[in-house]
Amino acid sequence: WRRPRLGLQGRVPSARALGVTNAAPLNMGGPGANSVWEEHTSADGTKFFYNKKTQQSTWKKPAELQSPEEKAAEGTKWRVCYSDGGKMYFFDQESQQSVWTVPPDIAKRASEIRGQENGKPSSSEPVPTDGKSLTKPSSTATKVEEKAGATMATSAVSASGGKDGYANKEEAVQTFKSLLKDKSVGQKDKWAQIMQKIIHDPRYQALKTVKERKVILLEYQDELYIEEEETQLAKERKARKMYTEMLETTEWINEKASWKNFKEKMGEDARFLIVEDERDRKEYFWEYVDDLEEKARKMRREKRKENLAKLKTFLSTCKWMTAETTWRVAKDNKIEEADGAKDLDHKDIIDCFDGIVRQLRNEERERKAREKEKRRKTERKMRDNFRNLLNERAMKGEFHSKSNWADVKEILQKDERYSEFAKTENLKITPADIFEDFATDLEERVASPKKHVKVALKSSIGTVNPDSGIEELKEAIKNHKEVRDFSEEEIQLALFEVLAKAKYKAKEKERRMKRYVKELEKDFKKYLARGYADNMKALKSATLEQAVEKCSSKMSGSSAYEKLDQEKIQSSFEKIKEALLNPTKESSKNDEGDGTDAKMDVDEKDSSDKEKSKRKKKKRKKEDDDDDDDERDEEEDEDGKKKKKKKSSKRERKSKKSKKKRRRDDSRSESR
């Protein structure tokens, strides 16, 4: 609440507006006893005055309500104040000092004013009466007035620093607290009771306001409460200590003791009675018994733990104890009679056994996992080394993407990276599998540069000679525009592929020629023997044309006769003619030939072992024939080059889908 501001006419709110409900007419017992003025106290304890007749309020005390001393003090340096008990004192506004005695000049002037008032009638206005008596001030209003008077008196005395004066605020607080202590103020005493004890003591004025005094009073009572609590707690701790000592020294008390038995035996003991509250005695007893029970449980747990450790040590040293051992086996080996097992429950023994078995199984599982991981890393390292080996040999041109694994295996046998890998058992990925994957990757890797290298070679040197060297081919296409966008490594791999293809074609062509010669010789031998059976001497002077004409028209129409050149046909004719004319010599030659043929059969058998399967041979042959056809078509008809190439590409796409699978199947079957 804030003090209300004065209006334009210097008025203050009415008592009703200020919330004063117990206002009473002021009765000073002097000249203003019948005054129209009423004294009221606002909510914050400030007094104001209300005129019943004019219905106006003012903060200033009216003159007719003032005492002679108050009137005499007007216009001087002195101000009249009242203590909480209503005792008057005087405050010097210049020196800021307060005195209980009336100053001489104020006393003189007050005497004169009192004489004048006694010699003259009262100047107070008549109070209208309506037959009713004035209302007696209520007890609540009286308390508020006393509080306001005490506040004014305290303010005045505090402002002057007290009668004796204090060095600082702390000293004043301690003085007031000593007053409370001397008057035996309790921590539950009320302010109204305390006021009657301390108000007439000079130390009461040590603090400025009632609010400060109440704050210090609460602080003092809190300190008193804490002190009493500490005293009580110390007393209880001492009593509990003695009570606990009694429990500890009583030997017959154990974890199974009862309160009833204990009370009957120890109820007359002074240490029992020192604890006043029966509930505390019972609580302390059961706490002690619970501690004993907890200690007993702890001892049992430690004993059980020790026995389990002994049993585990025993089982760990037993040779019959493995990850696969069953309880029946353990029982046959007298596990229940082992060290530590005799003092354990049957369930604890079984749990201990199961725990050891689980531990052994976990160790076995971890060991296998470590071995598996070690083997996996080792195999991976060997695979990486083997891939590096394949890459090195491929860069040297020792094999290409269409090489057979049997041929490549012979090349790699002496290298440790292959031999170590091949000796490893139970491989999930074999060397043959890695080679097939490598060959497929190599084929895809050189697919694009191979096309451009072929174009560059054709425009530079034409047909590739199987006997050409890799450096010679490199030099031939070194600055060709078709190979500028490829690295030297890619060009080299592509050249190896092209050169391997050329060598393969030459080898296949030579093999076909040998087969054709053999077929032609067989035909010559058959038809010449039949045609000249009657006159073998005529064969000696017969020419090739005569012999063919005489033998049969089928001779000139055979595939071997058509595909061989004239020189080879003539050579075969002369050879067979000589054999027919000299059968004895031919017989010896046949014997040698049989050995040669046997040797050739062995060679062919070895060669067939190197091949993966007949299907793969036929497929490779078909692809090579298609390539030969494409090359011949390109040479014969340049305009139809694109059309032929499309057909060849279509065939390659159809065959390429299953090429990798067939190659892997062949490799797997070969490795098995």
XYZ file of C-alpha atoms in Angstrom:
672
model
C 0.000 0.000 0.000
C 1.310 3.447 -0.924
C 0.496 6.632 0.927
C -2.405 8.365 -0.910
C -1.663 11.610 -2.669
C -3.385 14.801 -1.572
C -6.095 16.078 -3.834
C -6.411 19.626 -5.233
C -8.057 20.780 -1.978
C -5.497 19.028 0.258
C -7.914 16.243 1.240
C -7.141 12.618 1.989
C -9.464 9.652 1.396
C -12.090 8.852 3.903
C -11.738 6.086 6.461
C -14.012 3.841 4.402
C -11.876 4.461 1.297
C -8.715 3.540 3.221
C -10.218 0.276 4.441
C -10.455 1.240 8.123
C -13.382 -0.665 9.605
C -12.816 -0.130 13.332
C -12.352 3.622 13.486
C -13.379 5.359 16.709
C -13.678 9.016 17.829
C -10.503 10.306 19.408
C -10.870 10.809 23.149
C -7.774 12.416 24.578
C -9.382 13.247 27.863
C -8.498 16.958 27.391
C -9.879 19.914 25.536
C -10.737 17.795 22.539
C -12.734 15.211 24.402
C -15.902 16.309 22.679
C -14.201 17.120 19.368
C -15.707 16.388 16.001
C -12.395 14.936 14.944
C -11.733 11.204 14.783
C -8.304 9.602 14.700
C -7.803 6.648 12.339
C -4.918 4.413 11.238
C -4.346 3.422 7.645
C -3.357 -0.059 6.494
C 0.368 0.770 6.718
C 0.024 2.118 10.291
C 0.009 5.849 9.425
C -2.464 7.947 11.405
C -4.835 10.479 9.874
C -7.757 12.518 11.157
C -11.382 12.730 10.002
C -13.848 15.572 10.618
C -17.326 14.167 11.093
C -18.962 17.469 10.453
C -17.141 18.563 7.301
C -16.423 14.943 6.305
C -12.835 15.842 5.430
C -9.621 13.969 6.273
C -6.132 15.298 6.919
C -2.720 13.881 7.757
C -1.906 16.785 10.091
C -3.165 16.605 13.647
C -5.836 19.333 14.229
C -4.920 22.096 16.679
C -7.767 21.352 19.079
C -6.476 17.761 19.440
C -2.924 18.857 20.111
C -1.509 18.911 23.599
C 0.042 22.168 24.953
C 3.526 20.704 24.347
C 2.648 19.880 20.711
C 1.331 23.399 20.183
C 4.411 24.880 21.848
C 6.717 22.808 19.626
C 5.231 24.160 16.401
C 7.656 26.384 14.558
C 10.641 25.209 16.624
C 13.355 22.652 16.115
C 11.597 20.251 18.457
C 9.061 17.598 17.489
C 6.833 15.786 19.954
C 6.856 11.952 19.619
C 5.290 9.084 21.563
C 6.738 5.646 22.338
C 4.814 2.370 22.024
C 3.704 2.744 25.618
C 2.351 6.250 24.976
C 5.175 8.042 26.807
C 6.087 11.430 25.339
C 9.630 12.350 24.268
C 11.124 15.150 22.212
C 13.251 14.941 19.052
C 15.734 17.673 18.039
C 15.567 17.934 14.261
C 18.882 19.820 14.042
C 21.118 17.681 16.236
C 19.127 14.483 15.551
C 18.960 13.754 19.304
C 16.013 12.579 21.413
C 15.310 13.396 25.083
C 12.692 12.229 27.590
C 12.551 15.530 29.528
C 10.627 18.534 28.237
C 12.984 21.237 26.895
C 12.765 24.479 28.993
C 11.506 26.702 26.192
C 8.849 24.145 25.238
C 7.833 23.757 28.910
C 7.511 27.525 29.328
C 5.404 27.987 26.224
C 3.264 24.933 27.067
C 2.562 26.409 30.531
C 1.419 29.650 28.964
C -0.838 27.837 26.468
C -2.299 25.695 29.244
C -3.065 28.837 31.296
C -4.752 30.471 28.381
C -6.901 27.398 27.717
C -7.944 27.194 31.374
C -8.922 30.879 31.464
C -10.945 30.778 28.294
C -13.719 28.553 27.160
C -12.827 25.762 24.760
C -12.741 26.804 21.122
C -13.973 23.463 20.024
C -17.184 23.343 18.126
C -20.227 21.894 19.861
C -20.768 18.268 19.115
C -24.284 17.549 17.922
C -26.017 14.880 19.911
C -28.885 12.660 18.948
C -29.344 10.963 22.267
C -26.785 8.272 21.571
C -23.447 7.801 23.306
C -20.157 7.722 21.469
C -18.867 4.330 20.413
C -16.083 2.972 22.600
C -12.907 2.207 20.642
C -12.533 -1.497 19.908
C -9.586 -3.523 21.145
C -8.305 -3.955 17.575
C -8.285 -0.193 16.947
C -6.480 0.360 20.220
C -3.770 -2.152 19.227
C -3.299 -0.468 15.864
C -2.973 2.962 17.575
C -0.424 1.577 20.032
C 1.519 0.014 17.171
C 1.566 3.298 15.257
C 2.692 5.198 18.351
C 5.438 2.663 19.003
C 6.555 2.928 15.368
C 6.826 6.743 15.630
C 8.690 6.549 18.899
C 11.051 3.863 17.630
C 11.708 5.817 14.462
C 12.607 8.895 16.410
C 14.881 7.130 18.867
C 16.508 5.023 16.124
C 17.116 8.100 14.006
C 19.051 9.641 16.833
C 21.187 6.469 17.197
C 19.553 5.407 20.517
C 19.957 6.919 23.935
C 23.427 5.514 24.417
C 24.261 5.057 20.676
C 25.605 1.914 18.876
C 28.690 1.488 16.746
C 26.939 -0.460 13.988
C 23.877 -2.399 13.060
C 25.290 -5.721 14.295
C 25.877 -4.317 17.767
C 22.285 -3.067 17.919
C 20.984 -6.491 16.851
C 23.073 -8.251 19.503
C 21.823 -5.814 22.143
C 18.228 -6.557 21.238
C 18.907 -10.309 21.257
C 20.476 -10.027 24.731
C 17.282 -8.287 25.857
C 15.217 -11.203 24.530
C 17.494 -13.679 26.257
C 17.420 -11.816 29.602
C 13.632 -11.662 29.514
C 13.506 -15.449 28.878
C 11.667 -15.113 25.583
C 10.702 -18.591 24.337
C 10.658 -19.812 20.763
C 6.849 -20.112 20.821
C 6.052 -16.755 22.531
C 3.861 -14.264 20.662
C 4.769 -10.651 19.972
C 2.006 -9.232 22.201
C 3.318 -11.211 25.189
C 6.916 -10.296 24.446
C 6.056 -6.567 24.195
C 4.872 -6.504 27.808
C 8.247 -7.882 28.918
C 10.648 -5.731 26.898
C 8.991 -2.423 25.998
C 10.202 -0.530 29.097
C 13.795 -1.718 28.752
C 16.118 0.883 27.101
C 17.553 -1.894 24.891
C 14.146 -2.070 23.230
C 15.102 1.093 21.347
C 18.253 -0.515 19.906
C 16.435 -1.216 16.615
C 14.669 1.417 14.559
C 11.307 -0.100 13.651
C 8.877 -2.687 14.886
C 9.418 -4.580 11.649
C 13.134 -4.877 12.376
C 12.413 -6.020 15.924
C 10.036 -8.722 14.668
C 12.556 -9.917 12.093
C 15.278 -10.196 14.765
C 12.766 -11.874 17.096
C 12.035 -14.553 14.472
C 15.745 -14.995 13.891
C 16.324 -15.338 17.636
C 13.491 -17.850 17.969
C 14.890 -19.889 15.041
C 18.287 -19.965 16.731
C 16.598 -20.974 19.953
C 14.712 -23.744 18.153
C 17.883 -25.051 16.499
C 19.728 -24.986 19.798
C 16.947 -26.889 21.534
C 16.808 -29.408 18.684
C 20.561 -29.964 18.824
C 20.386 -30.447 22.554
C 17.563 -32.928 22.177
C 19.394 -34.787 19.385
C 22.567 -34.987 21.451
C 20.577 -36.396 24.309
C 18.928 -38.961 22.024
C 22.265 -39.944 20.468
C 23.795 -40.468 23.874
C 20.816 -42.554 24.977
C 20.930 -44.622 21.788
C 24.654 -45.193 22.173
C 24.213 -46.560 25.676
C 21.246 -48.657 24.545
C 23.287 -50.105 21.649
C 26.199 -50.882 23.978
C 23.788 -52.820 26.140
C 22.631 -54.820 23.109
C 26.195 -55.542 22.031
C 27.290 -56.688 25.456
C 24.324 -59.022 25.844
C 25.754 -62.299 24.529
C 22.545 -64.271 24.244
C 21.032 -61.892 21.659
C 21.295 -63.286 18.129
C 19.486 -62.876 14.812
C 16.597 -65.025 16.081
C 15.960 -63.086 19.339
C 12.477 -61.693 20.024
C 11.484 -58.316 21.477
C 9.255 -59.849 24.114
C 12.024 -62.017 25.561
C 14.511 -59.137 25.473
C 12.118 -56.759 27.260
C 11.386 -59.253 30.015
C 15.059 -59.798 30.757
C 16.453 -56.295 30.288
C 13.440 -54.115 31.149
C 14.873 -52.996 34.533
C 18.311 -52.095 33.198
C 19.169 -48.371 33.421
C 20.520 -48.462 29.873
C 17.170 -49.814 28.725
C 15.215 -47.092 30.523
C 17.451 -44.246 29.312
C 15.541 -44.365 26.033
C 12.233 -42.852 27.073
C 10.056 -43.685 24.074
C 8.951 -47.320 23.894
C 8.750 -47.164 20.097
C 12.397 -46.040 19.893
C 13.502 -48.908 22.114
C 11.722 -51.394 19.913
C 13.056 -49.826 16.718
C 16.671 -49.828 17.979
C 16.318 -53.463 19.028
C 15.024 -54.631 15.664
C 17.678 -52.616 13.821
C 20.354 -54.383 15.854
C 18.754 -57.794 15.196
C 18.516 -56.982 11.466
C 22.223 -56.112 11.452
C 23.015 -59.445 13.088
C 20.911 -61.240 10.487
C 22.591 -59.364 7.665
C 26.023 -60.262 9.047
C 25.004 -63.916 9.274
C 23.754 -63.842 5.683
C 26.974 -62.195 4.574
C 29.047 -64.888 6.293
C 26.975 -67.600 4.611
C 27.422 -65.940 1.220
C 31.177 -65.669 1.709
C 31.382 -69.308 2.777
C 29.331 -70.396 -0.235
C 31.486 -68.260 -2.531
C 34.635 -69.847 -1.108
C 33.271 -73.380 -1.613
C 32.213 -72.580 -5.174
C 35.717 -71.275 -5.920
C 37.219 -74.520 -4.601
C 34.851 -76.624 -6.705
C 35.597 -74.575 -9.833
C 39.326 -75.009 -9.260
C 38.853 -78.760 -8.896
C 36.761 -79.031 -12.090
C 39.240 -76.921 -14.058
C 42.025 -79.392 -13.275
C 40.044 -82.535 -14.157
C 41.010 -84.129 -17.459
C 37.564 -85.616 -17.939
C 35.995 -82.145 -17.827
C 35.429 -80.949 -21.395
C 32.879 -78.904 -23.286
C 30.954 -82.081 -24.100
C 30.946 -83.609 -20.572
C 27.499 -84.465 -19.206
C 26.275 -84.494 -15.603
C 26.186 -88.295 -15.597
C 29.905 -88.396 -16.415
C 30.633 -85.825 -13.688
C 28.604 -87.807 -11.169
C 30.469 -90.999 -12.097
C 33.684 -89.135 -11.333
C 32.357 -88.323 -7.816
C 31.904 -84.582 -8.251
C 29.665 -84.423 -5.164
C 32.571 -85.611 -2.994
C 35.041 -83.072 -4.359
C 36.696 -80.357 -2.277
C 34.158 -77.621 -1.557
C 31.161 -79.594 -2.856
C 30.371 -81.249 0.488
C 29.226 -77.956 2.056
C 27.189 -76.862 -0.970
C 23.604 -77.575 -1.932
C 22.929 -80.003 -4.751
C 21.580 -77.160 -6.871
C 24.755 -75.097 -6.357
C 26.902 -78.042 -7.464
C 24.858 -78.485 -10.638
C 24.951 -74.740 -11.350
C 28.729 -74.702 -10.878
C 29.128 -77.672 -13.229
C 26.873 -76.066 -15.854
C 28.819 -72.837 -15.565
C 32.131 -74.605 -16.212
C 30.646 -76.436 -19.210
C 29.296 -73.172 -20.633
C 32.661 -71.530 -20.122
C 34.458 -74.358 -21.916
C 31.957 -74.227 -24.761
C 32.372 -70.487 -25.087
C 36.142 -70.869 -25.125
C 35.858 -73.568 -27.795
C 33.500 -71.395 -29.816
C 35.825 -68.414 -29.521
C 38.821 -70.555 -30.491
C 37.044 -71.813 -33.599
C 35.951 -68.293 -34.449
C 39.550 -67.073 -34.141
C 40.795 -69.917 -36.306
C 38.085 -69.252 -38.852
C 38.926 -65.569 -38.938
C 42.626 -66.340 -39.210
C 41.968 -68.779 -42.055
C 39.714 -66.244 -43.771
C 42.418 -63.588 -43.616
C 45.054 -66.050 -44.796
C 42.911 -67.175 -47.743
C 42.128 -63.605 -48.626
C 45.810 -62.745 -48.592
C 46.611 -65.766 -50.788
C 43.804 -64.794 -53.181
C 45.145 -61.260 -53.422
C 48.658 -62.545 -54.061
C 47.339 -64.941 -56.690
C 45.444 -62.148 -58.445
C 48.606 -60.067 -58.455
C 50.451 -63.026 -59.955
C 47.845 -63.401 -62.701
C 48.014 -59.706 -63.452
C 51.821 -59.798 -63.694
C 51.816 -62.784 -66.030
C 49.027 -61.320 -68.152
C 51.057 -58.122 -68.575
C 53.981 -60.257 -69.770
C 51.735 -61.917 -72.333
C 52.085 -65.430 -70.931
C 48.335 -65.948 -71.210
C 45.242 -64.059 -72.325
C 41.525 -63.886 -71.551
C 40.727 -67.010 -73.619
C 43.522 -69.177 -72.291
C 42.671 -72.545 -70.770
C 43.206 -73.008 -67.038
C 45.188 -76.209 -67.680
C 47.693 -74.264 -69.805
C 47.874 -71.396 -67.318
C 48.350 -73.817 -64.411
C 51.482 -75.235 -66.043
C 52.839 -71.721 -66.408
C 52.198 -70.835 -62.743
C 53.252 -74.088 -61.074
C 56.743 -72.925 -60.179
C 55.587 -69.724 -58.501
C 55.202 -69.898 -54.691
C 52.116 -67.708 -54.722
C 50.272 -70.348 -56.708
C 51.778 -73.462 -55.113
C 51.006 -72.252 -51.571
C 47.444 -71.416 -52.559
C 46.915 -74.714 -54.406
C 48.112 -76.794 -51.431
C 45.524 -75.308 -49.074
C 42.691 -77.717 -48.354
C 38.939 -77.083 -48.185
C 39.083 -73.866 -50.144
C 35.755 -72.229 -50.862
C 37.276 -70.312 -53.761
C 39.819 -72.327 -55.745
C 42.605 -70.958 -57.981
C 40.562 -72.068 -61.011
C 37.625 -69.934 -59.839
C 39.845 -66.906 -59.373
C 41.382 -67.414 -62.817
C 37.960 -67.642 -64.451
C 36.916 -64.410 -62.767
C 40.188 -62.780 -63.741
C 39.832 -63.949 -67.354
C 36.307 -62.552 -67.516
C 37.415 -59.233 -66.042
C 40.380 -59.147 -68.421
C 38.117 -59.791 -71.386
C 35.820 -56.943 -70.374
C 38.808 -54.742 -69.673
C 40.368 -55.128 -73.137
C 37.094 -55.288 -75.084
C 37.079 -51.620 -76.009
C 40.795 -51.048 -76.641
C 40.980 -54.330 -78.582
C 38.570 -53.042 -81.245
C 40.570 -49.857 -81.760
C 43.882 -51.726 -81.758
C 42.565 -54.057 -84.496
C 41.557 -51.087 -86.629
C 44.947 -49.459 -86.051
C 46.847 -52.649 -86.941
C 44.785 -53.230 -90.071
C 45.393 -49.715 -91.316
C 49.098 -49.854 -90.396
C 50.370 -53.359 -91.268
C 47.311 -55.203 -92.525
C 47.130 -58.820 -91.338
C 48.962 -59.573 -88.125
C 51.801 -62.082 -88.510
C 51.794 -64.700 -85.671
C 55.580 -64.434 -85.492
C 55.506 -60.659 -84.918
C 56.896 -59.303 -81.653
C 54.894 -57.161 -79.221
C 57.346 -54.278 -79.504
C 57.094 -54.353 -83.279
C 53.305 -54.105 -83.107
C 53.544 -51.321 -80.531
C 55.808 -49.323 -82.742
C 53.488 -49.855 -85.700
C 50.481 -48.241 -83.995
C 52.358 -45.890 -81.689
C 51.002 -42.647 -83.111
C 47.757 -43.946 -84.553
C 44.690 -41.871 -83.724
C 42.622 -44.920 -82.767
C 44.732 -45.687 -79.678
C 45.454 -42.194 -78.368
C 42.775 -42.363 -75.666
C 44.074 -45.594 -74.111
C 46.876 -46.173 -71.663
C 50.016 -48.074 -72.543
C 48.939 -50.950 -70.321
C 45.558 -51.293 -72.048
C 47.206 -51.184 -75.497
C 49.713 -53.841 -74.479
C 47.001 -56.170 -73.161
C 44.972 -55.668 -76.336
C 48.036 -56.455 -78.496
C 48.607 -59.652 -76.526
C 45.001 -60.634 -77.215
C 45.301 -59.913 -80.943
C 48.652 -61.697 -81.229
C 47.328 -64.711 -79.289
C 44.357 -64.822 -81.638
C 46.642 -64.759 -84.651
C 48.815 -67.558 -83.265
C 45.767 -69.616 -82.442
C 44.404 -69.199 -85.971
C 47.730 -70.197 -87.470
C 47.927 -73.238 -85.265
C 44.387 -74.271 -86.058
C 45.007 -73.786 -89.752
C 48.098 -75.992 -89.593
C 46.167 -78.626 -87.688
C 43.387 -78.607 -90.289
C 45.886 -78.908 -93.096
C 47.434 -81.957 -91.436
C 44.024 -83.524 -91.076
C 43.214 -82.809 -94.708
C 46.530 -84.355 -95.816
C 45.837 -87.447 -93.745
C 42.358 -87.780 -95.223
C 43.698 -87.273 -98.749
C 46.393 -89.909 -98.289
C 43.751 -92.282 -97.005
C 41.615 -91.637 -100.095
C 44.620 -92.023 -102.438
C 45.542 -95.302 -100.827
C 42.007 -96.613 -101.099
C 41.221 -95.547 -104.661
C 44.673 -96.138 -106.203
C 44.816 -99.674 -104.810
C 41.382 -100.323 -106.216
C 42.032 -98.716 -109.647
C 45.452 -100.264 -110.278
C 44.843 -103.634 -108.692
C 45.181 -105.467 -112.044
C 48.208 -103.537 -113.330
C 50.220 -102.054 -110.515
C 53.171 -101.369 -112.832
C 51.061 -98.844 -114.750
C 50.839 -96.811 -111.560
C 54.551 -96.156 -111.671
C 54.311 -94.072 -114.858
C 50.880 -92.562 -114.070
C 50.543 -88.858 -113.345
C 48.305 -87.285 -110.696
C 45.652 -86.321 -113.252
C 45.617 -89.793 -114.778
C 45.395 -91.489 -111.419
C 42.530 -89.262 -110.261
C 40.671 -89.757 -113.539
C 41.112 -93.507 -113.424
C 40.276 -93.957 -109.754
C 37.034 -92.202 -109.290
C 35.284 -88.904 -109.652
C 34.793 -88.912 -105.858
C 38.498 -88.374 -105.413
C 38.427 -84.903 -106.906
C 35.208 -84.051 -105.112
C 36.407 -84.734 -101.556
C 36.725 -81.835 -99.137
C 40.379 -82.549 -98.468
C 41.207 -82.485 -102.191
C 39.426 -79.163 -102.617
C 40.986 -77.422 -99.592
C 44.615 -78.517 -100.156
C 46.865 -76.758 -102.644
C 48.366 -78.577 -105.641
C 51.755 -79.009 -104.061
C 50.431 -80.885 -101.039
C 48.167 -83.022 -103.239
C 51.108 -83.944 -105.452
C 53.259 -84.772 -102.423
C 50.569 -87.002 -100.947
C 50.090 -88.744 -104.305
C 53.794 -89.483 -104.621
C 53.948 -90.797 -101.098
C 51.024 -93.208 -101.519
C 52.232 -94.275 -104.952
C 55.634 -95.178 -103.500
C 53.952 -97.109 -100.704
C 51.823 -99.111 -103.113
C 54.744 -99.920 -105.449
C 57.021 -101.034 -102.552
C 54.792 -102.830 -100.074
C 57.744 -104.340 -98.081
C 59.270 -100.963 -97.458
C 55.848 -99.597 -96.708
C 55.291 -102.325 -94.109
C 58.376 -101.270 -92.168
C 57.325 -97.699 -92.513
C 53.895 -98.662 -91.250
C 55.469 -100.204 -88.203
C 57.300 -96.958 -87.607
C 54.152 -95.159 -88.469
C 52.239 -97.155 -85.931
C 54.672 -96.019 -83.286
C 54.367 -92.511 -84.556
C 50.618 -92.808 -84.594
C 50.664 -94.182 -81.053
C 52.808 -91.274 -80.043
C 50.435 -88.943 -81.792
C 47.540 -90.617 -79.971
C 49.269 -90.051 -76.664
C 49.914 -86.454 -77.626
C 46.308 -86.070 -78.643
C 45.200 -87.627 -75.380
C 47.419 -85.248 -73.428
C 46.097 -82.412 -75.478
C 42.534 -83.466 -74.769
C 43.325 -83.577 -71.043
C 44.390 -79.980 -71.221
C 41.145 -78.985 -72.827
C 38.219 -78.473 -70.490
C 35.615 -80.306 -72.517
C 34.549 -81.080 -76.065
C 31.840 -78.501 -75.809
C 34.338 -75.780 -75.014
C 36.568 -76.876 -77.893
C 33.692 -76.834 -80.341
C 32.555 -73.484 -79.092
C 36.021 -72.006 -79.361
C 36.423 -73.480 -82.818
C 33.086 -72.119 -83.899
C 33.957 -68.678 -82.631
C 37.302 -68.758 -84.409
C 35.673 -69.928 -87.646
C 33.192 -67.122 -87.357
C 36.042 -64.674 -86.872
C 37.827 -66.112 -89.925
C 34.663 -65.799 -91.954
C 34.264 -62.218 -90.820
C 37.823 -61.365 -91.759
C 37.443 -63.003 -95.193
C 34.183 -61.196 -95.738
C 35.836 -57.915 -94.851
C 38.662 -58.536 -97.314
C 36.333 -59.647 -100.121
C 33.641 -57.051 -99.760
C 34.381 -53.806 -97.955
C 30.871 -52.512 -98.607
C 29.310 -55.452 -96.729
C 31.614 -55.033 -93.757
C 29.049 -53.526 -91.418
C 26.441 -56.158 -92.214
C 28.851 -59.012 -91.606
C 30.065 -57.398 -88.440
C 26.498 -57.144 -87.151
C 25.934 -60.830 -87.727
C 29.183 -61.714 -86.000
C 28.388 -59.426 -83.046
C 24.977 -61.008 -82.708
C 26.522 -64.457 -82.557
C 29.057 -63.262 -80.014
C 26.353 -61.783 -77.788
C 24.399 -65.018 -77.853
C 27.428 -67.074 -76.957
C 28.830 -64.633 -74.384
C 25.851 -65.034 -72.072
C 26.777 -68.574 -71.176
C 30.514 -68.367 -71.795
C 31.449 -67.470 -68.239
C 29.200 -70.151 -66.761
C 30.568 -72.846 -69.079
C 34.102 -71.795 -68.366
C 33.507 -71.931 -64.607
C 31.787 -75.326 -64.884
C 34.698 -76.663 -66.904
C 37.182 -75.321 -64.375
C 35.268 -76.818 -61.475
C 35.011 -80.197 -63.164
C 38.721 -80.095 -63.969
C 39.648 -79.201 -60.378
C 37.385 -82.020 -59.051
